[in-house]
Short mmCIF file of C-alpha atoms in Angstrom, two decimals:
data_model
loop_
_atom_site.label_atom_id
_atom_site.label_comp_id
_atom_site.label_asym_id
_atom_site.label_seq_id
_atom_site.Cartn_x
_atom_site.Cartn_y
_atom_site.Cartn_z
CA UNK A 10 -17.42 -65.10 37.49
CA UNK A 11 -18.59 -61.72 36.32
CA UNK A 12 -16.90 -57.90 36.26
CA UNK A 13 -20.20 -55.71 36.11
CA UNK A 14 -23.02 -57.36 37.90
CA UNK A 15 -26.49 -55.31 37.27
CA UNK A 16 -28.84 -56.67 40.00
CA UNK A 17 -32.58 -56.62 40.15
CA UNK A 18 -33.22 -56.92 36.75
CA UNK A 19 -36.96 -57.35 35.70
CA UNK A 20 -37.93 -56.83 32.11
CA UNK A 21 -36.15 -58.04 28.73
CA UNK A 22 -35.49 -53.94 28.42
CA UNK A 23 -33.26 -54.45 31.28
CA UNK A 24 -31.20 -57.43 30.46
CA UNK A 25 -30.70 -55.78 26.64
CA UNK A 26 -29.48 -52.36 28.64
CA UNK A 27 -26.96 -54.62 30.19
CA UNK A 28 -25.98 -56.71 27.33
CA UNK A 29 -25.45 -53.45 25.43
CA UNK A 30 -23.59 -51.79 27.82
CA UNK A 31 -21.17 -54.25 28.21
CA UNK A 32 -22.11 -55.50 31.44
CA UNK A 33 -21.50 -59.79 32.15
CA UNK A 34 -23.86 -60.65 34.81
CA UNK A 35 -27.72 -59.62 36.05
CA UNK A 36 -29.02 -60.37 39.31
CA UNK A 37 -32.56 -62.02 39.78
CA UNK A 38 -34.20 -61.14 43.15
CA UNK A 39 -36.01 -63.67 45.04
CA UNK A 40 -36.45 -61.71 48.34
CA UNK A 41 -40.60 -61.00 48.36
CA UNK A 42 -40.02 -57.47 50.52
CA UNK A 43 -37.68 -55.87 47.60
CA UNK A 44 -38.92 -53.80 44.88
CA UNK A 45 -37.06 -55.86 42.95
CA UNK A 46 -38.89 -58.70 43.58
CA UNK A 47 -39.43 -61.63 40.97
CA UNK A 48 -41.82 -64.43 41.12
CA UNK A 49 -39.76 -68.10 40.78
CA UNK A 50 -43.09 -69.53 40.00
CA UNK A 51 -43.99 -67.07 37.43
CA UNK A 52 -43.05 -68.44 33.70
CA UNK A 53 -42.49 -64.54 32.80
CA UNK A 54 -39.58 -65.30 35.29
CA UNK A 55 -38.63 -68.08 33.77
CA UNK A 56 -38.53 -66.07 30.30
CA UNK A 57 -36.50 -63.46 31.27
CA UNK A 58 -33.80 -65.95 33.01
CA UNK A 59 -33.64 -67.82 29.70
CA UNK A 60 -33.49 -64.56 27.66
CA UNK A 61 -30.66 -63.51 29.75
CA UNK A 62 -28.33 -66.94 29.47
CA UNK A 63 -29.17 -66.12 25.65
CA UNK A 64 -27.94 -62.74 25.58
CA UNK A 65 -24.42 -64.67 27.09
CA UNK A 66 -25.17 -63.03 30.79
CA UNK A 67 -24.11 -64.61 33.98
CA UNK A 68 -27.71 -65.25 36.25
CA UNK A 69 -27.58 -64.90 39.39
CA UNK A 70 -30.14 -65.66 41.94
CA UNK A 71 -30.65 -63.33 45.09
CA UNK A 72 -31.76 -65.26 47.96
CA UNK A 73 -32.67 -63.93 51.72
CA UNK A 74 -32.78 -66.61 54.00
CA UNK A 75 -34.30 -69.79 52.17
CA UNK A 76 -32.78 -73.13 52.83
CA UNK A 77 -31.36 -75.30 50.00
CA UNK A 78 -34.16 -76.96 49.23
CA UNK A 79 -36.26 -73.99 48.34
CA UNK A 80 -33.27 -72.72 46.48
CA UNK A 81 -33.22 -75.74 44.45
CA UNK A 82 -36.81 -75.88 42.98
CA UNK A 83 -36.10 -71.96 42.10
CA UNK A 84 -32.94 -73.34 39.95
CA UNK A 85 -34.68 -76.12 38.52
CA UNK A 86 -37.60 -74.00 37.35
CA UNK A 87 -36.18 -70.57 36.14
CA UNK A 88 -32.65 -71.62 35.50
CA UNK A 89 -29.66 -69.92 37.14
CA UNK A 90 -25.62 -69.55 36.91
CA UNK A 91 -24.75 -68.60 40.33
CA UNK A 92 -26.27 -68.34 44.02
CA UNK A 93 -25.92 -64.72 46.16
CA UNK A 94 -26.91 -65.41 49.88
CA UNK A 95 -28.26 -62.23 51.15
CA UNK A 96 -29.59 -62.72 54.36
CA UNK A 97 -28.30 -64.36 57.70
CA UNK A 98 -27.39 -67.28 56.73
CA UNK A 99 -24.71 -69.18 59.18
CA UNK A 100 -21.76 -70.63 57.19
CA UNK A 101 -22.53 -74.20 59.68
CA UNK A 102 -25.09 -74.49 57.59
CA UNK A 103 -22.81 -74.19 54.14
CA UNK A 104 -23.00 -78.13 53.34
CA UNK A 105 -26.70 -77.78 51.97
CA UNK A 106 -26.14 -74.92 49.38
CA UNK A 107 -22.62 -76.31 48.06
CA UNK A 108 -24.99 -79.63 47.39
CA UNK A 109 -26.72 -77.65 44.87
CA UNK A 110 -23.66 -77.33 42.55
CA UNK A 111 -23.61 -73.86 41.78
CA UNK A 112 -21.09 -71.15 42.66
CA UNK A 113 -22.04 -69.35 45.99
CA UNK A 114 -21.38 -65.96 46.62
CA UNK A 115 -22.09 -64.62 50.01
CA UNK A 116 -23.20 -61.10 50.47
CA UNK A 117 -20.84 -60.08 53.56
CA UNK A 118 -22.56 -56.63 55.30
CA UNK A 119 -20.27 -54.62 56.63
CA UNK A 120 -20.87 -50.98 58.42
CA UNK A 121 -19.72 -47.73 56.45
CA UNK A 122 -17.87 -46.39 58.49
CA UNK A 123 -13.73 -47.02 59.03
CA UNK A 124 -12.55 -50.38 59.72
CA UNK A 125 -9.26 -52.37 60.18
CA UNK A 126 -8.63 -54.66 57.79
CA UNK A 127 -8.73 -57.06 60.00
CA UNK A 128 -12.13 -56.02 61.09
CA UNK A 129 -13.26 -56.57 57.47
CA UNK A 130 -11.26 -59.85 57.23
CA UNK A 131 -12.86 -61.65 60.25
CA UNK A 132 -16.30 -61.03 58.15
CA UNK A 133 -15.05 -62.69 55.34
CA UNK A 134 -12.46 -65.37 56.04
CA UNK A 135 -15.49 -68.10 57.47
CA UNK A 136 -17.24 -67.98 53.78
CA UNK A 137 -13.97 -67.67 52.04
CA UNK A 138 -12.63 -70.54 53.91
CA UNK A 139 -15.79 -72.46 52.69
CA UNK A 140 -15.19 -71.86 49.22
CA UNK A 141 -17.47 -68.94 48.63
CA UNK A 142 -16.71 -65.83 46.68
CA UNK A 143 -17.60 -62.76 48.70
CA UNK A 144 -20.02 -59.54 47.75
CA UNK A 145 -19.14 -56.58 50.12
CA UNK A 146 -22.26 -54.74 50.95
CA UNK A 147 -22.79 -51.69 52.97
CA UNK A 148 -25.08 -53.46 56.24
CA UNK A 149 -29.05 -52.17 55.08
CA UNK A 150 -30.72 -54.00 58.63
CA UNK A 151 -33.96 -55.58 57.75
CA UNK A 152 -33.68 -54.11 54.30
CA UNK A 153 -31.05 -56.71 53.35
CA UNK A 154 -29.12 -54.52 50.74
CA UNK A 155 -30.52 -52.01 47.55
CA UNK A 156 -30.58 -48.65 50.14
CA UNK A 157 -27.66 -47.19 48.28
CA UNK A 158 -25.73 -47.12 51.14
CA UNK A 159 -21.72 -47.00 50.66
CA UNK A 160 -19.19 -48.48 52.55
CA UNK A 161 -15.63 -47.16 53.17
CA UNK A 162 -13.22 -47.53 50.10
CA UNK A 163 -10.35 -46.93 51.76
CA UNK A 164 -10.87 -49.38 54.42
CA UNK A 165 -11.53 -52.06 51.78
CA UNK A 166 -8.27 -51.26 49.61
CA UNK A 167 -6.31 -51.45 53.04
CA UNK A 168 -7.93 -55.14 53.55
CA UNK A 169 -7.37 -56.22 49.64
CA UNK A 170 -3.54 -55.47 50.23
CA UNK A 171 -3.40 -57.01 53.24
CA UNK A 172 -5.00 -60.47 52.46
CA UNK A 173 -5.38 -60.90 48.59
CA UNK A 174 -6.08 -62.75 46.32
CA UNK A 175 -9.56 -63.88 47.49
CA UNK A 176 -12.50 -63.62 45.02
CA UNK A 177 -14.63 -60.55 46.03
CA UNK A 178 -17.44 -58.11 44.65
CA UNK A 179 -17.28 -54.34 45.59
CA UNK A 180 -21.52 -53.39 46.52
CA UNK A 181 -23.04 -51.11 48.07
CA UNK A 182 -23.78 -47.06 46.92
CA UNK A 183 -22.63 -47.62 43.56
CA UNK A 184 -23.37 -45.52 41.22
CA UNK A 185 -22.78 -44.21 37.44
CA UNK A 186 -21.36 -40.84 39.45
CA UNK A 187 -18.89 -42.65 42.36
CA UNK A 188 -18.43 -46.01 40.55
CA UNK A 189 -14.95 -44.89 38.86
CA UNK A 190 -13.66 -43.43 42.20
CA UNK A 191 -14.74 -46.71 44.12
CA UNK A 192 -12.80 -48.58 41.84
CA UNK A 193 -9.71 -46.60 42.11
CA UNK A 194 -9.97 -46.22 45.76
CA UNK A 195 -10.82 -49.85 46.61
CA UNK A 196 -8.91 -51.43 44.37
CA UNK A 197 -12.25 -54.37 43.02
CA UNK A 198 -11.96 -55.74 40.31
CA UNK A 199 -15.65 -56.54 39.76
CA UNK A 200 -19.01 -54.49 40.90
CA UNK A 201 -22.12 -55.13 42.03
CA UNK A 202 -25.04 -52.24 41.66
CA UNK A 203 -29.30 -51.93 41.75
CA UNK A 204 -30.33 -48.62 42.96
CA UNK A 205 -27.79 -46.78 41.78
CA UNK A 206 -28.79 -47.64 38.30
CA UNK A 207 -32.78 -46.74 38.86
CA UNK A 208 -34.77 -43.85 37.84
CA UNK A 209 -37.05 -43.82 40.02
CA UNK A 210 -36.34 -46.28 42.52
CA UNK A 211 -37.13 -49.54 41.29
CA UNK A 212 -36.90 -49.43 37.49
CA UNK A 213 -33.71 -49.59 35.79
CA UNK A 214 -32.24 -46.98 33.57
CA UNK A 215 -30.64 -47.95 30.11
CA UNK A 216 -28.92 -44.94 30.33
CA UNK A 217 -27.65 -45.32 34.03
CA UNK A 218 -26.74 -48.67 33.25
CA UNK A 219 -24.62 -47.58 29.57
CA UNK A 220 -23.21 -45.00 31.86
CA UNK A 221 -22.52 -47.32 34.86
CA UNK A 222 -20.98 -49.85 32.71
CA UNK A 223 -18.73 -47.27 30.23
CA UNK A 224 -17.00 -45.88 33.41
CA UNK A 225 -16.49 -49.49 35.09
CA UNK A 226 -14.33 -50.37 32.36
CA UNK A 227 -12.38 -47.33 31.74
CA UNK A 228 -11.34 -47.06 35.39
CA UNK A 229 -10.04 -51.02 35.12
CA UNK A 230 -8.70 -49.38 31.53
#
C-alpha cells in the first residue's frame, strides 16, 4: 500500500512536506484524546483529505475503537484509502470492517523489550489470517500509540525471517535520527512515524519530514 506513511497530518503545509519529500501515504487521526486529533465532521477535514488524494497520497484513517458503522459515515464524508485499527479491537469482530471495502491495517502493540519470534508471531498471525496488513507499534497503554516509544529491531528482523512474506509496517520511535538503523536492523520495508517528525510535539516539521523521508529511501537504496 504505501513505503513512508507520515501520520497525524493536519494542515495542507503538512501533506505538501510529505508530497515533497517523497513520502506515499499520510495518516488522518480520528482518536478525540490525540493531539493529532481531526474532526470527521469538520469540512476543513474533508479539505485536507481531498487535497491529499490530489497530491497522489495514500489516506489513511486512524481509528481507536469505533465500530464499522461509525467508521463508515467518516469514509463517506471525508474520503479515505485505507483503515488503521488502533485500539482493542477483537479480530471476532473482523466481518463488520472488511464490509466496508477498504484495506485494513491493524496496529499490532507489542512491548519493547526482547521477544521470540514466535512471541511476535502469535500477535500477528489472527489479523494476518483475516486478511489484514499489520502496523507494529511499540504498546503506548491508554495512549494508543504517538509516545515515541521503540520496539526491539532485532527481535522483529528475527520474526520477518522466520515467517515472511506477510504485509507489515515497522512503527513506533521512529525518527529522522534512528529511522535508517531501524530499517537495516529490522529488515521493513515500509514505515510508519508521527512524533518523531514534530517540533514541538504535535506539529509536523517539513524539515523532519524531508529528512525522515531522504534517509527512508537511501537505507532501502
Amino acid at each position: 500500500m504505501f513505503h513512508i506513511k507520515i501520520c497525524g497530518i493536519r494542515l495542507k503545509a503538512d501533506i505538501d512536506a510529505v508530497s515533497q519529500a517523497g513520502g506515499d501515504a499520510v495518516g488522518l487521526n480520528f482518536f478525540p484524546p490525540s493531539v493529532r486529533y481531526l474532526d470527521p465532521a469538520s469540512s476543513t477535514t474533508s479539505e485536507l483529505s481531498a487535497y491529499a488524494g490530489r497530491c497522489g497520497l495514500y489516506r489513511v484513517g486512524v481509528f481507536v475503537n469505533k465500530p464499522a458503522d461509525l467508521i463508515r459515515e467518516v469514509i463517506d464524508t471525508v474520503g479515505l484509502d485505507a483503515i488503521q485499527l488502533h485500539g482493542d479491537e477483537l479480530v471476532t469482530d473482523i466481518a463488520g470492517w472488511v464490509e466496508l471495502g477498504l484495506p485494513l491495517i491493524r496496529a499490532v502493540k507489542i512491548p519493547g523489550h526482547k521477544l521470540t519470534a514466535r512471541e511476535i508471531e502469535d500477535r500477528v498471525r489472527p489479523w494476518t489470517e483475516a486478511g489484514c496488513h499489520v502496523l507494529l507499534d511499540a504498546d503506548a497503554g491508554s495512549a494508543h500509540g504517538g509516545m515515541g516509544r521503540s520496539l526491539d529491531w532485532d527481535s522483529l528482523r528475527d520474526w520477518s525471517e522466520q515467517f515472511a512474506p506477510v504485509r507489515w509496517v515497522l512503527a513506533g520511535g521512529l525518527q529522522p535520527e534512528n529511522v535508517a538503523e531501524a530499517i537495516r536492523v529490522s529488515g521493513a520495508r515500509r514505515v510508519d512515524v508521527a512524533s518523531g517528525v514534530e517540533s514541538p510535539r504535535g506539529q509536523k516539521s517539513a524539515l523532519r519530514i524531508t529528512q525522515f523521508c531522504e534517509r527512508a529511501r537511501n537505507a532501502w537504496g
